[in-house]
Coordinates of N, CA, C and O in Angstrom, one line a residue:
M18 N 81.8 -88.4 -60.6 CA 82.4 -87.4 -59.7 C 83.4 -88.2 -58.8 O 83.0 -89.2 -58.2
P19 N 84.5 -87.6 -58.5 CA 85.5 -88.2 -57.6 C 85.0 -88.1 -56.2 O 84.2 -87.2 -55.8
E20 N 85.4 -89.1 -55.3 CA 84.9 -89.1 -53.9 C 85.4 -87.8 -53.2 O 84.8 -87.4 -52.2
G21 N 86.5 -87.3 -53.6 CA 87.1 -86.1 -52.9 C 86.5 -84.8 -53.2 O 87.0 -83.7 -52.8
K22 N 85.4 -84.8 -54.0 CA 84.8 -83.5 -54.4 C 84.0 -82.9 -53.2 O 83.1 -83.6 -52.6
G23 N 84.3 -81.7 -52.8 CA 83.6 -81.1 -51.7 C 82.2 -80.7 -52.2 O 82.0 -80.1 -53.3
L24 N 81.2 -81.0 -51.3 CA 79.8 -80.7 -51.6 C 79.4 -79.4 -51.0 O 79.8 -79.1 -49.9
L25 N 78.4 -78.7 -51.6 CA 77.7 -77.6 -51.0 C 76.4 -78.1 -50.6 O 75.6 -78.5 -51.5
I26 N 76.1 -78.1 -49.4 CA 74.8 -78.6 -48.8 C 74.0 -77.5 -48.2 O 74.6 -76.7 -47.4
V27 N 72.7 -77.4 -48.4 CA 71.9 -76.4 -47.8 C 70.7 -77.2 -47.1 O 70.0 -78.0 -47.6
Y28 N 70.6 -76.9 -45.8 CA 69.5 -77.4 -44.9 C 68.7 -76.1 -44.6 O 69.1 -75.2 -43.9
T29 N 67.4 -76.1 -45.1 CA 66.6 -74.9 -45.0 C 65.1 -75.4 -44.7 O 64.9 -76.5 -44.4
G30 N 64.2 -74.4 -44.7 CA 62.8 -74.7 -44.4 C 62.4 -74.3 -43.1 O 63.2 -74.0 -42.2
P31 N 61.0 -74.2 -42.9 CA 60.5 -73.8 -41.6 C 60.5 -74.8 -40.5 O 60.2 -74.4 -39.3
G32 N 60.8 -76.0 -40.8 CA 60.7 -77.1 -39.7 C 62.0 -77.1 -38.9 O 63.1 -76.6 -39.3
K33 N 61.9 -77.7 -37.7 CA 63.0 -77.9 -36.8 C 64.0 -79.0 -37.4 O 63.6 -79.9 -38.1
G34 N 65.3 -78.8 -37.1 CA 66.2 -79.9 -37.5 C 67.4 -79.5 -38.4 O 68.2 -80.3 -38.7
K35 N 67.4 -78.2 -38.8 CA 68.5 -77.8 -39.8 C 69.9 -77.9 -39.1 O 70.8 -78.5 -39.7
T36 N 70.0 -77.3 -38.0 CA 71.3 -77.3 -37.3 C 71.6 -78.7 -36.8 O 72.7 -79.2 -36.9
T37 N 70.6 -79.4 -36.3 CA 70.8 -80.8 -35.8 C 71.3 -81.7 -37.0 O 72.1 -82.5 -36.8
C38 N 70.7 -81.5 -38.2 CA 71.1 -82.3 -39.3 C 72.6 -82.0 -39.7 O 73.4 -82.9 -39.9
A39 N 73.0 -80.7 -39.6 CA 74.4 -80.4 -39.9 C 75.3 -81.0 -38.8 O 76.4 -81.4 -39.1
L40 N 74.8 -81.0 -37.6 CA 75.6 -81.6 -36.5 C 75.8 -83.1 -36.7 O 76.9 -83.7 -36.4
G41 N 74.7 -83.8 -37.2 CA 74.8 -85.2 -37.5 C 75.9 -85.4 -38.6 O 76.6 -86.4 -38.5
T42 N 75.9 -84.6 -39.6 CA 76.8 -84.7 -40.7 C 78.2 -84.5 -40.1 O 79.2 -85.2 -40.5
A43 N 78.4 -83.5 -39.2 CA 79.7 -83.2 -38.6 C 80.2 -84.4 -37.8 O 81.3 -84.8 -37.9
F44 N 79.3 -85.0 -37.1 CA 79.6 -86.2 -36.2 C 80.1 -87.3 -37.1 O 81.1 -88.0 -36.9
R45 N 79.4 -87.5 -38.2 CA 79.8 -88.6 -39.2 C 81.2 -88.2 -39.8 O 82.1 -89.1 -40.0
A46 N 81.4 -87.0 -40.2 CA 82.7 -86.5 -40.8 C 83.8 -86.8 -39.8 O 84.9 -87.3 -40.2
V47 N 83.7 -86.4 -38.5 CA 84.7 -86.6 -37.5 C 85.0 -88.1 -37.4 O 86.2 -88.5 -37.3
G48 N 84.0 -88.9 -37.5 CA 84.2 -90.4 -37.4 C 85.0 -90.9 -38.6 O 85.6 -92.0 -38.5
Q49 N 85.0 -90.2 -39.7 CA 85.8 -90.6 -40.9 C 87.1 -89.9 -40.9 O 87.8 -89.9 -41.9
G50 N 87.5 -89.2 -39.8 CA 88.8 -88.6 -39.8 C 88.9 -87.2 -40.4 O 90.0 -86.6 -40.5
L51 N 87.7 -86.6 -40.7 CA 87.7 -85.2 -41.2 C 87.7 -84.2 -40.1 O 87.3 -84.4 -39.0
R52 N 88.3 -83.0 -40.4 CA 88.3 -81.9 -39.5 C 87.2 -81.0 -39.8 O 87.0 -80.6 -41.0
V53 N 86.4 -80.6 -38.8 CA 85.2 -79.8 -39.0 C 85.2 -78.5 -38.1 O 85.6 -78.5 -37.0
L54 N 84.7 -77.5 -38.8 CA 84.4 -76.2 -38.1 C 83.0 -75.8 -38.3 O 82.5 -75.8 -39.4
M55 N 82.3 -75.5 -37.2 CA 81.0 -74.9 -37.3 C 81.0 -73.5 -36.8 O 81.4 -73.2 -35.7
V56 N 80.7 -72.5 -37.7 CA 80.6 -71.1 -37.3 C 79.2 -70.8 -37.1 O 78.4 -71.0 -38.1
Q57 N 78.8 -70.3 -35.9 CA 77.4 -70.0 -35.7 C 77.1 -68.5 -35.8 O 77.6 -67.8 -35.0
F58 N 76.3 -68.2 -36.8 CA 76.1 -66.7 -37.1 C 75.2 -66.1 -36.1 O 75.3 -64.9 -35.8
I59 N 74.2 -66.8 -35.5 CA 73.2 -66.1 -34.7 C 73.3 -66.6 -33.2 O 73.2 -65.8 -32.3
K60 N 73.5 -67.9 -33.0 CA 73.5 -68.4 -31.6 C 74.6 -67.6 -30.8 O 75.7 -67.6 -31.2
G61 N 74.1 -67.1 -29.7 CA 75.1 -66.3 -28.9 C 75.3 -66.9 -27.5 O 76.1 -67.8 -27.3
S62 N 74.7 -66.3 -26.5 CA 75.0 -66.5 -25.1 C 74.4 -67.8 -24.5 O 74.8 -68.2 -23.5
W63 N 73.4 -68.4 -25.2 CA 72.9 -69.6 -24.6 C 73.9 -70.7 -24.6 O 74.9 -70.7 -25.4
H64 N 73.8 -71.7 -23.7 CA 74.7 -72.8 -23.6 C 74.1 -74.0 -24.3 O 73.1 -74.6 -23.8
Y65 N 74.6 -74.3 -25.5 CA 74.1 -75.4 -26.3 C 74.9 -76.7 -26.0 O 76.1 -76.6 -25.9
G66 N 74.2 -77.8 -25.9 CA 74.9 -79.1 -25.7 C 76.0 -79.5 -26.7 O 76.9 -80.1 -26.3
E67 N 75.8 -79.0 -27.9 CA 76.7 -79.3 -28.9 C 78.1 -78.7 -28.7 O 79.1 -79.3 -29.1
L68 N 78.2 -77.6 -27.9 CA 79.5 -77.1 -27.6 C 80.3 -78.0 -26.7 O 81.5 -78.2 -26.9
D69 N 79.6 -78.6 -25.7 CA 80.3 -79.6 -24.9 C 80.7 -80.9 -25.6 O 81.7 -81.5 -25.5
A70 N 79.8 -81.3 -26.5 CA 80.0 -82.5 -27.3 C 81.2 -82.4 -28.2 O 82.0 -83.3 -28.3
A71 N 81.3 -81.2 -28.8 CA 82.4 -80.9 -29.7 C 83.7 -81.0 -28.9 O 84.7 -81.5 -29.4
K72 N 83.7 -80.4 -27.7 CA 85.0 -80.4 -26.9 C 85.3 -81.9 -26.5 O 86.5 -82.2 -26.5
M73 N 84.3 -82.7 -26.3 CA 84.6 -84.1 -26.0 C 85.3 -84.8 -27.1 O 86.1 -85.7 -26.9
L74 N 84.9 -84.4 -28.4 CA 85.6 -85.0 -29.5 C 87.0 -84.5 -29.7 O 87.8 -85.1 -30.3
G75 N 87.2 -83.3 -29.2 CA 88.6 -82.7 -29.3 C 88.5 -81.5 -30.3 O 88.0 -81.7 -31.4
D76 N 89.0 -80.4 -29.9 CA 89.1 -79.2 -30.7 C 89.9 -79.4 -32.0 O 89.7 -78.7 -33.0
D77 N 90.8 -80.4 -32.0 CA 91.5 -80.6 -33.2 C 90.7 -81.4 -34.2 O 91.1 -81.5 -35.4
K78 N 89.5 -81.9 -33.9 CA 88.7 -82.6 -34.8 C 87.4 -81.8 -35.1 O 86.9 -81.8 -36.2
F79 N 86.8 -81.2 -34.1 CA 85.5 -80.5 -34.3 C 85.5 -79.3 -33.4 O 85.5 -79.4 -32.2
E80 N 85.4 -78.1 -34.1 CA 85.4 -76.9 -33.4 C 84.1 -76.1 -33.7 O 83.7 -76.1 -34.8
I81 N 83.5 -75.6 -32.6 CA 82.3 -74.7 -32.8 C 82.6 -73.3 -32.3 O 83.1 -73.2 -31.2
R82 N 82.3 -72.4 -33.2 CA 82.5 -71.0 -32.8 C 81.2 -70.2 -32.8 O 80.8 -69.8 -33.9
P83 N 80.6 -70.0 -31.6 CA 79.4 -69.2 -31.6 C 79.8 -67.7 -31.7 O 80.5 -67.2 -30.8
M84 N 79.4 -67.0 -32.7 CA 79.9 -65.7 -33.0 C 78.9 -64.6 -33.0 O 79.2 -63.4 -32.9
G85 N 77.6 -65.0 -33.0 CA 76.5 -63.9 -33.0 C 76.2 -63.6 -31.5 O 76.9 -64.0 -30.6
R86 N 75.2 -62.8 -31.3 CA 74.8 -62.5 -29.9 C 73.4 -62.9 -29.6 O 72.7 -62.3 -28.8
G87 N 72.9 -63.9 -30.3 CA 71.6 -64.4 -30.1 C 70.6 -64.0 -31.2 O 71.0 -63.6 -32.2
F88 N 69.4 -64.2 -30.9 CA 68.4 -64.0 -32.0 C 68.3 -62.5 -32.4 O 68.4 -61.6 -31.5
V89 N 68.2 -62.3 -33.7 CA 68.2 -60.9 -34.2 C 66.9 -60.7 -35.0 O 66.2 -61.7 -35.3
K90 N 66.6 -59.5 -35.3 CA 65.5 -59.1 -36.2 C 64.2 -59.6 -35.7 O 63.5 -60.4 -36.4
V91 N 63.8 -59.3 -34.6 CA 62.5 -59.7 -34.0 C 61.4 -58.8 -34.6 O 61.5 -57.6 -34.5
G92 N 60.4 -59.4 -35.1 CA 59.3 -58.6 -35.7 C 59.8 -57.7 -36.8 O 60.6 -58.1 -37.6
G93 N 59.3 -56.5 -36.9 CA 59.6 -55.6 -38.0 C 60.7 -54.6 -37.6 O 60.9 -53.6 -38.3
A94 N 61.5 -54.9 -36.6 CA 62.5 -54.0 -36.1 C 63.6 -53.9 -37.1 O 63.9 -54.8 -37.9
E95 N 64.2 -52.7 -37.2 CA 65.4 -52.5 -38.0 C 66.5 -53.4 -37.5 O 66.7 -53.5 -36.3
T96 N 67.4 -53.8 -38.4 CA 68.5 -54.6 -38.0 C 69.5 -53.7 -37.3 O 69.9 -52.7 -37.8
D97 N 70.0 -54.1 -36.2 CA 71.0 -53.4 -35.4 C 72.3 -53.4 -36.1 O 72.7 -54.5 -36.5
P98 N 73.0 -52.3 -36.3 CA 74.3 -52.3 -37.0 C 75.3 -53.2 -36.3 O 76.2 -53.7 -37.0
E99 N 75.2 -53.4 -35.0 CA 76.1 -54.3 -34.3 C 75.9 -55.8 -34.8 O 76.8 -56.5 -35.0
D100 N 74.6 -56.2 -35.1 CA 74.4 -57.5 -35.6 C 74.9 -57.6 -37.0 O 75.4 -58.7 -37.4
V101 N 74.8 -56.6 -37.8 CA 75.4 -56.6 -39.1 C 76.9 -56.8 -39.1 O 77.5 -57.6 -39.8
R102 N 77.6 -56.0 -38.2 CA 79.0 -56.1 -38.0 C 79.4 -57.6 -37.5 O 80.3 -58.1 -38.1
L103 N 78.6 -58.1 -36.6 CA 78.9 -59.5 -36.2 C 78.7 -60.5 -37.3 O 79.5 -61.5 -37.4
A104 N 77.7 -60.3 -38.1 CA 77.5 -61.2 -39.3 C 78.6 -61.1 -40.2 O 79.1 -62.2 -40.7
E105 N 79.1 -60.0 -40.5 CA 80.3 -59.8 -41.4 C 81.5 -60.5 -40.8 O 82.3 -61.1 -41.5
E106 N 81.7 -60.3 -39.5 CA 82.8 -60.9 -38.8 C 82.8 -62.4 -38.8 O 83.7 -63.1 -39.1
C107 N 81.6 -63.0 -38.6 CA 81.3 -64.4 -38.7 C 81.6 -64.9 -40.1 O 82.2 -66.0 -40.3
W108 N 81.1 -64.2 -41.1 CA 81.3 -64.6 -42.5 C 82.8 -64.6 -42.8 O 83.3 -65.6 -43.5
E109 N 83.5 -63.6 -42.4 CA 84.9 -63.6 -42.6 C 85.6 -64.8 -42.0 O 86.5 -65.4 -42.6
A110 N 85.2 -65.2 -40.8 CA 85.8 -66.3 -40.1 C 85.5 -67.6 -40.9 O 86.4 -68.5 -41.1
G111 N 84.2 -67.7 -41.4 CA 83.9 -68.9 -42.2 C 84.6 -68.9 -43.5 O 85.1 -70.0 -43.9
R112 N 84.7 -67.8 -44.2 CA 85.3 -67.7 -45.5 C 86.8 -68.1 -45.3 O 87.4 -68.9 -46.1
A113 N 87.4 -67.5 -44.3 CA 88.9 -67.8 -44.0 C 89.1 -69.3 -43.8 O 90.0 -69.9 -44.3
A114 N 88.2 -69.9 -43.0 CA 88.3 -71.3 -42.7 C 88.2 -72.2 -43.9 O 88.9 -73.1 -44.1
I115 N 87.2 -71.8 -44.8 CA 87.0 -72.6 -46.0 C 88.2 -72.6 -46.9 O 88.6 -73.6 -47.5
Y116 N 88.9 -71.5 -46.9 CA 90.1 -71.3 -47.8 C 91.4 -71.7 -47.1 O 92.5 -71.7 -47.7
S117 N 91.4 -72.0 -45.8 CA 92.6 -72.1 -45.0 C 93.3 -73.5 -45.3 O 94.5 -73.6 -45.0
G118 N 92.6 -74.5 -45.7 CA 93.2 -75.8 -45.9 C 93.2 -76.6 -44.6 O 93.6 -77.7 -44.5
A119 N 92.7 -76.0 -43.5 CA 92.7 -76.6 -42.2 C 91.5 -77.5 -41.9 O 91.5 -78.3 -41.0
Y120 N 90.4 -77.3 -42.7 CA 89.1 -78.0 -42.5 C 88.6 -78.7 -43.7 O 88.8 -78.2 -44.8
N121 N 88.1 -79.9 -43.5 CA 87.4 -80.6 -44.6 C 86.0 -80.3 -44.7 O 85.4 -80.4 -45.8
L122 N 85.3 -79.8 -43.6 CA 83.9 -79.5 -43.6 C 83.8 -78.2 -42.8 O 84.2 -78.1 -41.7
V123 N 83.1 -77.2 -43.4 CA 82.8 -75.9 -42.7 C 81.3 -75.8 -42.7 O 80.7 -75.8 -43.8
I124 N 80.7 -75.6 -41.5 CA 79.3 -75.4 -41.4 C 79.0 -74.0 -41.1 O 79.6 -73.4 -40.1
L125 N 78.2 -73.3 -41.9 CA 77.9 -71.9 -41.7 C 76.5 -71.9 -41.2 O 75.5 -71.8 -41.9
D126 N 76.4 -72.1 -39.9 CA 75.1 -72.3 -39.2 C 74.3 -71.0 -39.1 O 74.8 -70.0 -38.5
E127 N 73.1 -71.0 -39.6 CA 72.2 -69.9 -39.6 C 72.6 -68.8 -40.6 O 72.1 -67.7 -40.6
I128 N 73.5 -69.1 -41.6 CA 73.9 -68.1 -42.5 C 72.7 -67.6 -43.4 O 72.6 -66.5 -43.8
N129 N 71.8 -68.6 -43.6 CA 70.6 -68.2 -44.5 C 69.8 -67.1 -43.9 O 69.3 -66.3 -44.6
Y130 N 69.7 -67.1 -42.5 CA 69.0 -66.0 -41.9 C 69.7 -64.7 -42.2 O 69.0 -63.7 -42.5
T131 N 71.0 -64.6 -42.0 CA 71.7 -63.4 -42.1 C 71.6 -62.9 -43.6 O 71.6 -61.6 -43.8
I132 N 71.6 -63.8 -44.5 CA 71.4 -63.3 -45.9 C 70.0 -62.8 -46.1 O 69.8 -61.8 -46.7
S133 N 69.0 -63.6 -45.7 CA 67.6 -63.1 -45.9 C 67.2 -61.8 -45.2 O 66.4 -61.1 -45.6
Y134 N 68.0 -61.5 -44.1 CA 67.8 -60.3 -43.4 C 68.6 -59.2 -43.9 O 68.8 -58.1 -43.3
K135 N 69.3 -59.4 -45.1 CA 70.2 -58.5 -45.8 C 71.4 -58.0 -44.9 O 71.8 -56.9 -45.1
M136 N 71.8 -58.9 -44.0 CA 73.0 -58.6 -43.2 C 74.2 -59.0 -44.0 O 75.3 -58.5 -43.7
L137 N 74.1 -59.9 -44.9 CA 75.2 -60.3 -45.8 C 74.7 -60.3 -47.2 O 73.5 -60.6 -47.5
D138 N 75.6 -60.1 -48.2 CA 75.2 -60.0 -49.6 C 75.3 -61.5 -50.2 O 76.3 -62.1 -50.2
A139 N 74.1 -61.9 -50.7 CA 74.0 -63.3 -51.2 C 74.9 -63.5 -52.4 O 75.5 -64.6 -52.5
E140 N 75.1 -62.6 -53.3 CA 76.0 -62.8 -54.4 C 77.4 -62.9 -54.0 O 78.1 -63.8 -54.5
K141 N 77.9 -62.2 -53.0 CA 79.2 -62.3 -52.5 C 79.4 -63.7 -51.9 O 80.5 -64.3 -52.1
V142 N 78.5 -64.1 -51.1 CA 78.6 -65.4 -50.4 C 78.6 -66.5 -51.5 O 79.5 -67.4 -51.5
A143 N 77.7 -66.4 -52.5 CA 77.6 -67.5 -53.5 C 78.9 -67.5 -54.3 O 79.4 -68.6 -54.6
Q144 N 79.5 -66.4 -54.7 CA 80.7 -66.3 -55.5 C 81.9 -67.0 -54.7 O 82.7 -67.7 -55.2
T145 N 81.9 -66.6 -53.4 CA 83.0 -67.2 -52.5 C 82.9 -68.7 -52.4 O 83.9 -69.4 -52.5
L146 N 81.6 -69.2 -52.2 CA 81.4 -70.6 -52.1 C 81.7 -71.3 -53.5 O 82.3 -72.4 -53.5
K147 N 81.4 -70.7 -54.5 CA 81.7 -71.3 -55.9 C 83.2 -71.4 -56.1 O 83.6 -72.4 -56.7
G148 N 84.0 -70.5 -55.6 CA 85.4 -70.5 -55.8 C 86.2 -71.3 -54.8 O 87.4 -71.2 -54.8
R149 N 85.5 -71.9 -53.8 CA 86.2 -72.6 -52.7 C 87.1 -73.7 -53.2 O 86.9 -74.2 -54.3
P150 N 88.1 -74.1 -52.4 CA 88.9 -75.3 -52.8 C 88.0 -76.5 -53.0 O 87.0 -76.7 -52.3
E151 N 88.3 -77.2 -54.0 CA 87.5 -78.3 -54.6 C 87.1 -79.4 -53.6 O 86.1 -80.0 -53.6
Q152 N 88.0 -79.7 -52.6 CA 87.8 -80.8 -51.7 C 87.0 -80.4 -50.4 O 86.7 -81.2 -49.6
V153 N 86.7 -79.1 -50.2 CA 86.1 -78.6 -49.0 C 84.6 -78.7 -49.1 O 84.0 -78.1 -50.0
H154 N 84.0 -79.4 -48.1 CA 82.5 -79.5 -48.0 C 82.0 -78.3 -47.2 O 82.7 -77.8 -46.2
V155 N 80.9 -77.7 -47.6 CA 80.3 -76.6 -46.9 C 78.8 -76.9 -46.7 O 78.1 -77.3 -47.6
I156 N 78.3 -76.6 -45.4 CA 76.9 -76.7 -45.2 C 76.4 -75.4 -44.7 O 77.0 -74.7 -43.8
C157 N 75.3 -74.9 -45.3 CA 74.6 -73.7 -45.0 C 73.3 -74.0 -44.4 O 72.5 -74.8 -45.0
T158 N 73.0 -73.5 -43.2 CA 71.7 -73.8 -42.5 C 70.9 -72.5 -42.3 O 71.5 -71.4 -42.4
G159 N 69.6 -72.7 -42.0 CA 68.7 -71.6 -41.7 C 67.6 -71.5 -42.7 O 67.7 -72.0 -43.8
R160 N 66.5 -70.9 -42.2 CA 65.3 -70.7 -43.0 C 65.6 -69.8 -44.2 O 66.6 -69.1 -44.2
N161 N 64.7 -69.9 -45.2 CA 64.7 -68.9 -46.3 C 66.1 -68.9 -47.1 O 66.6 -67.8 -47.3
A162 N 66.6 -70.1 -47.4 CA 67.8 -70.1 -48.2 C 67.7 -69.3 -49.5 O 66.6 -69.4 -50.1
H163 N 68.7 -68.5 -49.8 CA 68.6 -67.6 -51.0 C 68.6 -68.5 -52.2 O 69.4 -69.5 -52.3
P164 N 67.9 -68.1 -53.2 CA 67.8 -68.9 -54.5 C 69.2 -69.1 -55.1 O 69.4 -70.2 -55.7
L165 N 70.1 -68.2 -55.0 CA 71.5 -68.4 -55.5 C 72.2 -69.6 -54.9 O 72.8 -70.4 -55.5
L166 N 72.0 -69.7 -53.5 CA 72.6 -70.9 -52.8 C 71.9 -72.2 -53.2 O 72.6 -73.2 -53.3
V167 N 70.6 -72.1 -53.3 CA 69.8 -73.3 -53.6 C 70.3 -73.8 -55.0 O 70.5 -75.0 -55.2
E168 N 70.4 -72.9 -55.9 CA 70.8 -73.3 -57.3 C 72.2 -73.9 -57.4 O 72.4 -74.8 -58.0
Q169 N 73.1 -73.3 -56.6 CA 74.5 -73.7 -56.6 C 74.7 -75.0 -55.8 O 75.7 -75.7 -56.1
A170 N 73.9 -75.3 -54.9 CA 74.1 -76.4 -54.0 C 74.0 -77.8 -54.7 O 73.3 -77.9 -55.7
D171 N 74.8 -78.7 -54.1 CA 74.7 -80.1 -54.6 C 73.6 -80.9 -54.0 O 73.0 -81.8 -54.5
L172 N 73.2 -80.5 -52.7 CA 72.2 -81.1 -52.0 C 71.4 -80.0 -51.2 O 72.0 -79.2 -50.6
V173 N 70.1 -80.0 -51.3 CA 69.2 -79.1 -50.6 C 68.2 -79.9 -49.9 O 67.5 -80.7 -50.6
T174 N 68.0 -79.8 -48.6 CA 67.0 -80.5 -47.9 C 66.1 -79.4 -47.2 O 66.7 -78.5 -46.5
E175 N 64.8 -79.5 -47.4 CA 63.9 -78.5 -46.8 C 63.2 -79.2 -45.7 O 62.5 -80.2 -45.9
M176 N 63.4 -78.7 -44.5 CA 62.7 -79.2 -43.3 C 61.3 -78.6 -43.3 O 61.1 -77.4 -43.4
K177 N 60.3 -79.5 -43.1 CA 58.9 -79.1 -43.1 C 58.3 -79.5 -41.8 O 58.4 -80.7 -41.4
E178 N 57.7 -78.6 -41.1 CA 57.1 -78.9 -39.8 C 55.8 -79.6 -40.0 O 54.9 -79.1 -40.7
V179 N 55.6 -80.8 -39.4 CA 54.4 -81.5 -39.5 C 53.7 -81.3 -38.1 O 52.5 -81.1 -38.0
K180 N 54.5 -81.4 -37.0 CA 54.0 -81.3 -35.7 C 55.1 -80.8 -34.8 O 56.3 -81.2 -35.0
H181 N 54.8 -80.0 -33.8 CA 55.9 -79.4 -33.0 C 55.4 -79.3 -31.5 O 54.2 -78.9 -31.3
P182 N 56.2 -79.7 -30.5 CA 55.7 -79.6 -29.2 C 55.4 -78.2 -28.7 O 54.6 -78.1 -27.8
Y183 N 56.0 -77.2 -29.2 CA 55.7 -75.8 -28.8 C 54.2 -75.5 -29.0 O 53.7 -74.7 -28.2
T184 N 53.6 -76.1 -30.0 CA 52.2 -75.8 -30.2 C 51.3 -76.3 -29.1 O 50.2 -75.9 -28.9
K185 N 51.8 -77.3 -28.3 CA 51.1 -77.8 -27.1 C 51.6 -77.1 -25.8 O 51.3 -77.5 -24.7
G186 N 52.5 -76.1 -26.0 CA 53.0 -75.4 -24.8 C 54.2 -76.1 -24.2 O 54.6 -75.7 -23.1
I187 N 54.8 -77.0 -24.8 CA 55.9 -77.7 -24.3 C 57.2 -76.9 -24.6 O 57.4 -76.6 -25.8
L188 N 57.9 -76.5 -23.6 CA 59.1 -75.7 -23.8 C 60.3 -76.5 -24.4 O 60.2 -77.8 -24.4
A189 N 61.3 -75.8 -24.8 CA 62.5 -76.5 -25.3 C 63.1 -77.4 -24.3 O 63.1 -77.1 -23.1
Q190 N 63.5 -78.6 -24.7 CA 64.0 -79.7 -23.8 C 65.5 -79.8 -23.9 O 66.1 -79.9 -25.0
R191 N 66.1 -79.9 -22.7 CA 67.6 -80.0 -22.6 C 68.0 -81.4 -23.3 O 67.4 -82.4 -23.1
G192 N 69.0 -81.3 -24.1 CA 69.5 -82.5 -24.8 C 68.7 -82.8 -26.1 O 69.2 -83.5 -26.9
I193 N 67.6 -82.1 -26.3 CA 66.9 -82.3 -27.6 C 66.9 -81.0 -28.4 O 67.2 -81.0 -29.6
D194 N 66.6 -79.9 -27.7 CA 66.6 -78.6 -28.4 C 67.8 -77.7 -28.2 O 68.0 -76.7 -28.9
Y195 N 68.5 -78.0 -27.2 CA 69.8 -77.2 -26.9 C 70.8 -78.0 -26.1 O 70.5 -79.1 -25.7

């Protein structure tokens, strides 16, 4: 395979670290002169440290767009139509970026959740990613990656929780969790 082949990467599983892994890849890509966009499907109003870090690198190199409104689908609640609309809007921004020629790497952060919650159609996403420009890398993060994406991906890593501070009552830590 030529070095310029864009990879489809999926970071999934119940353990912590999927978005962090994607951010590490983005950091490496920027260091190699690649232009990166991260579209965040679910993260909304919280202030995450990666937003400031991306600005420090420069918006011309690494851009993060938080487009959701925070955590969705808590418990057995029906999905709010507004969350579905925002998921579609976020997907359209990601799809447009992938095909724009402006980015070498597009991260679809938490897209797996939106697919598993039936807010986006898995077949439509898979077809779009399959037809993407050959040199564009795409990373999909979130639990419960759809089998179509897993099958299509060049790399799939499943995060498995072995131990987590939350189980000891330790809250999210600034600089580590957000």
